[in-house]
XYZ file of C-alpha atoms in Angstrom:
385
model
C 0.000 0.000 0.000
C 3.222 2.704 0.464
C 3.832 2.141 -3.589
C 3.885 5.600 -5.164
C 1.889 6.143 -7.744
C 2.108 8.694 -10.511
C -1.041 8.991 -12.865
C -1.757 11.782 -14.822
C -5.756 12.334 -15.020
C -6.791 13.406 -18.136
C -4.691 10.322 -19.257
C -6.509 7.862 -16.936
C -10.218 9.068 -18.315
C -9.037 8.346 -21.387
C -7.816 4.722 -21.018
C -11.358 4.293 -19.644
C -13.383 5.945 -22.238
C -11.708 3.012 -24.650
C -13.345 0.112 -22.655
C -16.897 -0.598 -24.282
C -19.178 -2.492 -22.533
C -18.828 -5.432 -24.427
C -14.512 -5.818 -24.063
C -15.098 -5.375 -19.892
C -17.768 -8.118 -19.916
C -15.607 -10.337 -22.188
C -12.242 -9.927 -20.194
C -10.249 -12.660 -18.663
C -8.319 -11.463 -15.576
C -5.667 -13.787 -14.166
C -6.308 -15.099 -10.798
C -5.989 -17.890 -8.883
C -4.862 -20.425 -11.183
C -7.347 -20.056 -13.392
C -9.066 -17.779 -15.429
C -11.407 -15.093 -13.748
C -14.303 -14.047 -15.728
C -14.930 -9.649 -15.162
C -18.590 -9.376 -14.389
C -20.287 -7.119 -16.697
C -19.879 -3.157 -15.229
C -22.025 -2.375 -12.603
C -24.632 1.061 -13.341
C -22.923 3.842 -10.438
C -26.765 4.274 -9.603
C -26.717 0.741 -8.170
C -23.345 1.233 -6.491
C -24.465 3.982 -5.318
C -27.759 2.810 -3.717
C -25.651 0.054 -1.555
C -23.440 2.784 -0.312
C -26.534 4.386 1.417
C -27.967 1.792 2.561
C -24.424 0.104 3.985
C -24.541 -0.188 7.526
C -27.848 1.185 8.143
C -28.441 -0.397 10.537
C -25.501 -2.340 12.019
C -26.740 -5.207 13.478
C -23.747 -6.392 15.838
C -22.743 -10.582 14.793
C -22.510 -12.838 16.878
C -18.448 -12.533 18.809
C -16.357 -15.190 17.840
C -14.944 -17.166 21.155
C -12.100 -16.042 22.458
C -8.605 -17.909 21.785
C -7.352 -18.606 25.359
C -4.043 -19.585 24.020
C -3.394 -16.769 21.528
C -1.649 -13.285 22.719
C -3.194 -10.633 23.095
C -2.617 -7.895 20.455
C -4.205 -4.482 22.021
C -2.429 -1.854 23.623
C 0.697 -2.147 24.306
C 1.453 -5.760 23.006
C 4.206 -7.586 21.055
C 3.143 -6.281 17.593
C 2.173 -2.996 18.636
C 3.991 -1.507 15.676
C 3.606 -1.557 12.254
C 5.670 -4.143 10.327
C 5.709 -6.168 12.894
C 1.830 -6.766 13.350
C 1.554 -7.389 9.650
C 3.672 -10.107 9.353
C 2.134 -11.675 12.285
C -1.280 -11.567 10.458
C 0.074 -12.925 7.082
C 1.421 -15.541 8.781
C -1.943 -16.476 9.724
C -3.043 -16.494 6.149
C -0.088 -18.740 5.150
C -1.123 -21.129 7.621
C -4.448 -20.612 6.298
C -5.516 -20.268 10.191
C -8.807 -18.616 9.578
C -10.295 -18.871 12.589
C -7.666 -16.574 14.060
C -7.925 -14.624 11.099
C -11.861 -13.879 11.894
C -11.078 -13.799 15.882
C -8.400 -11.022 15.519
C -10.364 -8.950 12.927
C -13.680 -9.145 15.173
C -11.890 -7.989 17.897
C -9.589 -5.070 16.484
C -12.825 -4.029 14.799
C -14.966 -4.228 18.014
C -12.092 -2.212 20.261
C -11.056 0.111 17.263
C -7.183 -0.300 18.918
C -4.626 1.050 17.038
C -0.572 0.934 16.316
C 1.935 3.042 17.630
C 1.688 5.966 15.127
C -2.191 6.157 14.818
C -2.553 3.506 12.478
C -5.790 1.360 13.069
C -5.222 -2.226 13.227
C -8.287 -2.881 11.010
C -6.275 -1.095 8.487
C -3.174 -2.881 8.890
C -4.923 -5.984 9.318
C -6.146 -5.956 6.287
C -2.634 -4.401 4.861
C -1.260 -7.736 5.785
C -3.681 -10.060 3.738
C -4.232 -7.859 0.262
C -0.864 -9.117 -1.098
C 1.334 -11.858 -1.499
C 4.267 -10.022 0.180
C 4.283 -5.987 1.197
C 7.976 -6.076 1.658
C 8.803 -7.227 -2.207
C 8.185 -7.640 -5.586
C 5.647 -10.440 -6.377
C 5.027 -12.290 -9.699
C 2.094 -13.816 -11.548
C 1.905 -17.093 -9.981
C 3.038 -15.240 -6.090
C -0.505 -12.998 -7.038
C -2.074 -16.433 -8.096
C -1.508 -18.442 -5.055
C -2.380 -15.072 -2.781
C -5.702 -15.142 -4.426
C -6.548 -18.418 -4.414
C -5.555 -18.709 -0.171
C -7.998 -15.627 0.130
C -10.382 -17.243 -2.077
C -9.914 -20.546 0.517
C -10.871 -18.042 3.476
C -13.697 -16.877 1.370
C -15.039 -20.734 1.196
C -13.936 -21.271 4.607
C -16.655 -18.265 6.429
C -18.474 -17.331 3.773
C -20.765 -14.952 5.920
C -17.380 -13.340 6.622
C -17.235 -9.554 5.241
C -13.097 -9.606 6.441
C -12.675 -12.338 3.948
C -14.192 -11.049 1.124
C -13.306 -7.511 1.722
C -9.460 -8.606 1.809
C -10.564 -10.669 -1.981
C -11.883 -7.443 -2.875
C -8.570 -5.442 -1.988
C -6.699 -8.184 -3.243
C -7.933 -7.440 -6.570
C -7.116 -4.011 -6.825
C -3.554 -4.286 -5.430
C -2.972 -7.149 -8.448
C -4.063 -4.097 -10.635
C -2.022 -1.916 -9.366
C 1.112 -4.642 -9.680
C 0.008 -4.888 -13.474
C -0.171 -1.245 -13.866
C 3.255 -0.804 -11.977
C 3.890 1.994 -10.672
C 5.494 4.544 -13.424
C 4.086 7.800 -14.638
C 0.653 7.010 -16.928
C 2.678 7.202 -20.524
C 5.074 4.518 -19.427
C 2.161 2.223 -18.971
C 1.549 -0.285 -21.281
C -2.131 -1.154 -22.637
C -2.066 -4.389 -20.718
C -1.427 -2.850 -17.235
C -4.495 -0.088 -17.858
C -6.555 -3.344 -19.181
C -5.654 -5.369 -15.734
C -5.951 -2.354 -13.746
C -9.507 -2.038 -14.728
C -10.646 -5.095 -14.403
C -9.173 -5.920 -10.845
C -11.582 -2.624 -10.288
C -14.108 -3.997 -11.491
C -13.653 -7.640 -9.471
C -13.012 -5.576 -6.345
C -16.037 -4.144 -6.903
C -18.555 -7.156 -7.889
C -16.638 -8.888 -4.383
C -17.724 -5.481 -2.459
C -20.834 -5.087 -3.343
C -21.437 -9.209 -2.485
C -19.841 -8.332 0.933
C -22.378 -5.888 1.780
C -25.524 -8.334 1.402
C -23.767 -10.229 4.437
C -24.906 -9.009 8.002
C -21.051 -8.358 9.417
C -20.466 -4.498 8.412
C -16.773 -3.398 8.318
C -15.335 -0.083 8.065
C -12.621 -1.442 5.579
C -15.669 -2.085 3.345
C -15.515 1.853 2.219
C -12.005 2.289 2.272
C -11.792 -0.143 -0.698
C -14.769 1.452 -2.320
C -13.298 4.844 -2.645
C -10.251 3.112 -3.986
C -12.862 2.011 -6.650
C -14.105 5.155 -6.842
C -10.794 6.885 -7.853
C -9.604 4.266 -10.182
C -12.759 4.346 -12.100
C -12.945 7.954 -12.100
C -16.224 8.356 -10.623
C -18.314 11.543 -11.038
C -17.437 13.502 -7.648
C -21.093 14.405 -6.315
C -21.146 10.137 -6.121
C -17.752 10.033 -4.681
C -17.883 12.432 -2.168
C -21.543 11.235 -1.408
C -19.642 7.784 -0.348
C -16.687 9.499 1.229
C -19.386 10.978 3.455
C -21.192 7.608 4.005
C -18.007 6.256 4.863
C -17.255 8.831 8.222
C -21.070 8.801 8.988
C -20.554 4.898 9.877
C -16.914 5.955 11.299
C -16.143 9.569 12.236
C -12.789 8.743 13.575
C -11.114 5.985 10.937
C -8.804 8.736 9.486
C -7.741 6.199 6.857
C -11.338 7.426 5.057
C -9.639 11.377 4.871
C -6.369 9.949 3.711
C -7.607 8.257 0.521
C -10.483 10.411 -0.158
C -7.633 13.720 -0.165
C -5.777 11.744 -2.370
C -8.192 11.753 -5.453
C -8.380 15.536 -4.695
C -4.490 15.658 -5.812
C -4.419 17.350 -8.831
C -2.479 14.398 -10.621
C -5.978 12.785 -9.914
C -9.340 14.650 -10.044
C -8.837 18.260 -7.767
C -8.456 21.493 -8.822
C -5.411 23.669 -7.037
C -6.467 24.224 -3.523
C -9.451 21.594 -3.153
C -7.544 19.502 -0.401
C -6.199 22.422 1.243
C -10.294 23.430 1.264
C -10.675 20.004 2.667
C -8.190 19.948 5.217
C -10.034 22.692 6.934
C -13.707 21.791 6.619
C -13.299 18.459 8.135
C -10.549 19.442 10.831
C -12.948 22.182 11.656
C -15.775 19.569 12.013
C -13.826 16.886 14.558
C -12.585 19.274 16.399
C -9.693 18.557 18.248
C -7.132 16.474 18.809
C -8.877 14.243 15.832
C -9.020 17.596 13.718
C -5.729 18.383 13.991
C -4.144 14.873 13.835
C -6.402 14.433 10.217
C -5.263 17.837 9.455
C -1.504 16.675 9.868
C -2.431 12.630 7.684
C -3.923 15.428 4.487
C -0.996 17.348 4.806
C 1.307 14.269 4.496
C -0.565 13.737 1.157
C 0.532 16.907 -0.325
C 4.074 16.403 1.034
C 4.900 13.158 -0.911
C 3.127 13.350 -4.708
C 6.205 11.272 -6.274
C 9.095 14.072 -6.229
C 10.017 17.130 -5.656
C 9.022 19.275 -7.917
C 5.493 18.345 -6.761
C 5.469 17.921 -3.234
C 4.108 21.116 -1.823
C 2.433 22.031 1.329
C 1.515 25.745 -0.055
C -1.513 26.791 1.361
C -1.824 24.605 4.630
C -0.636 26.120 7.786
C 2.427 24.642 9.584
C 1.748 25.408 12.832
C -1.504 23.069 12.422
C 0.274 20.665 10.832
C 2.933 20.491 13.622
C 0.078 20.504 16.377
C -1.569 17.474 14.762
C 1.260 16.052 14.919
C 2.261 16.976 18.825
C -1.262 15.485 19.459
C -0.523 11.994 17.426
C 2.122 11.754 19.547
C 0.759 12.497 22.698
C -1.976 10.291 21.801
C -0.464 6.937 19.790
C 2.933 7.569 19.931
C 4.886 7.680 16.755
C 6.524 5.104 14.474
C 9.300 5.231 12.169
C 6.329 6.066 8.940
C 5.052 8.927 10.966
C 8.559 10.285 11.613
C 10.020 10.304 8.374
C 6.601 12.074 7.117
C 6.870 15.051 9.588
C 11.089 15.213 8.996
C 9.915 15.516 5.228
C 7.818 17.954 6.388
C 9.585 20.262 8.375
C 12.260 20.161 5.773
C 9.400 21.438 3.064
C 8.423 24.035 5.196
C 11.971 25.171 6.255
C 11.722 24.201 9.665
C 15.050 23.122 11.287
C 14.321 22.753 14.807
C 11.576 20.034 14.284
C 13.811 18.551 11.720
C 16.150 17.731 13.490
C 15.235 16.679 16.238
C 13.149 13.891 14.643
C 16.398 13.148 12.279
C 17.969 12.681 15.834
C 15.563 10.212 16.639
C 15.362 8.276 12.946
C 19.191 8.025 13.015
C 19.349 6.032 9.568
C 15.866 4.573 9.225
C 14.753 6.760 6.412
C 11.484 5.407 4.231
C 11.316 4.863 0.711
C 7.441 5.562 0.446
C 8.505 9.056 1.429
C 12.123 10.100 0.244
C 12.813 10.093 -3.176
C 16.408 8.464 -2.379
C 18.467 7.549 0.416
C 20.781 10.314 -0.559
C 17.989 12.448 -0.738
C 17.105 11.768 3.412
C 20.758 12.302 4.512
C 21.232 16.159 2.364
C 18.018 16.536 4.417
C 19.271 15.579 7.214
C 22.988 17.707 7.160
C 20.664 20.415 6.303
C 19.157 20.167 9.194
C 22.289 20.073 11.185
C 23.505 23.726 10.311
C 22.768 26.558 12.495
């Protein structure tokens, strides 16, 4: 999920407007093993209608029986940090232990416990089961054998919305693999082709997942992923973007990929997410305002490279305060740092930079400095007087 991608717009609308209706229903996506047949598109006023009525009501399942023998994984417990925790989970999946697949994602989803660094578990839960391996490179037949273990789960609880929601998100990461992860004219017509239909599988899955009575917040955060591959008219995606923090105010994982199809490499206009920054930090109040204020401003920071990453028109002394309240709240983690160190450096800060290059020492991230060389000129800079 940390792969940067680079996709120019107008070019993206255009690679749609090429698919008839006839070439998506006829296309063969590979998954599994086998051949997957791409349902036939889906009418956005159908979509649409299941997005309203998602969740409403929740009907609480059943809770799956505890696991006497397992660790416990809230507060402050062996995997509370992320890596760590993820690895843990896909474990599980390899050892196609779904029971304590559906025991651990009932219960982070139930206590809403998060990482150190904010992230919610739900969220790196699924993180941990949506591809064959988040540290590397994976090929056709890795992708193939992922799918076909989810699709086991699947089979396994099939009144399980985790299971088919992690299908569903499976689906679009495999398009995003066969895209790759270039700027939009390096992309050949078979990675726009794959890319659409994994869209359009992730979709069919989702919309299967909501007839089931479990209800998972996850369940819109692959939606709008949907909704920005498929370039969906923005009165219908911001209509699900607010369905999505009606069900969950707090799951700031909603703000984060909803401000990212405001980019203008996607669908905004200048100044749209800045707009948005401030309506919905204004609306939480804080400290949630101001730590959602600081996860939009990390989108603007890190757009691919710098000549794009900008954080004109937000104001750094919110930023910094969301982040002072992250930290007082969740602690921070090595993602989080790197994020605000890019930051501070944007914004010309010194004093914040570094002091949280002290603390990263060498542990710089790829999903947010260009190059390694990149972090340490960064890092001397902030070292002068």
């Amino acid at each position: 999920m940390a792969t940067r991608i680079c996709v120019a717009p107008h070019v993206l609308h255009r690679r749609f407007r090429v698919f008839t209706l006839c070439t998506l229903a006829g296309s063969i996506a590979a998954s599994c093993g086998r051949t997957q047949a791409v349902p036939p598109p889906i009418p956005i006023n159908s979509v649409m209608q299941v997005v309203r009525e998602y969740g409403k009501p929740v009907v609480p399942r059943a809770s799956v029986p505890p696991n006497p023998g397992g660790p416990s994984l809230t507060g402050d417990g062996p995997y509370d940090s992320d890596g760590p925790y993820q690895a843990h989970i896909a474990a599980m999946l390899a050892q196609s232990d779904f029971a304590q697949l559906e025991r651990e994602a009932q219960q982070v989803r139930a206590s809403k416990s998060r990482l150190k660094g904010g992230v919610w578990k739900l969220y790196a839960l699924y993180d941990a089961v949506d591809t064959p391996s988040p540290n590397s490179d994976s090929s056709n037949s890795d992708w193939e054998t992922h799918i076909l273990a989810v699709k086991k789960w699947v089979a396994a609880y099939p009144s399980s919305a985790t299971a088919r929601i992690a299908l569903a998100q499976s689906y679009l990461n495999h398009g995003w693999a066969a895209r790759g992860s270039g700027y939009s004219n390096t992309v050949p017509e078979s990675g726009w082709n794959l890319l659409s239909q994994g869209a359009e599988l992730a979709k069919s899955t989702l919309l299967d997942a909501a007839r089931l009575e479990e209800k998972c917040p996850y369940w819109y955060e692959s939606m709008l992923v949907v909704a920005r591959i498929e370039a969906w008219p923005k009165r219908d995606a911001r209509a699900l973007f607010d369905a999505a923090v009606a069900f969950e105010p707090t799951y700031y994982h909603f703000y984060r990929e909803y401000a990212n199809s405001l980019l203008p490499k996607w669908y905004g206009e200048e100044g749209e997410i800045q707009a948005f920054a401030e309506e919905v930090s204004k609306r939480l109040g804080d400290p949630d305002g101001s730590i959602i204020y600081f996860e939009i401003a990390s989108m603007l920071a890190c757009q691919c490279d710098k000549e794009m990453d900008s954080l004109a028109r937000m104001s750094w002394p919110r930023v910094k305060k969301g982040y002072s309240d992250l930290q007082r709240l969740y602690g921070t983690s090595t993602l989080k740092m790197n994020r605000f160190a890019y930051m501070s450096v944007l914004s010309g800060d010194k004093i914040p930079a570094r002091d949280t290059f002290t603390t990263l020492g060498d542990s710089w991230s790829e999903s947010v400095w260009p190059s390694a060389e990149h972090f340490e000129t960064a890092k001397r800079w902030a070292s002068t007087p």
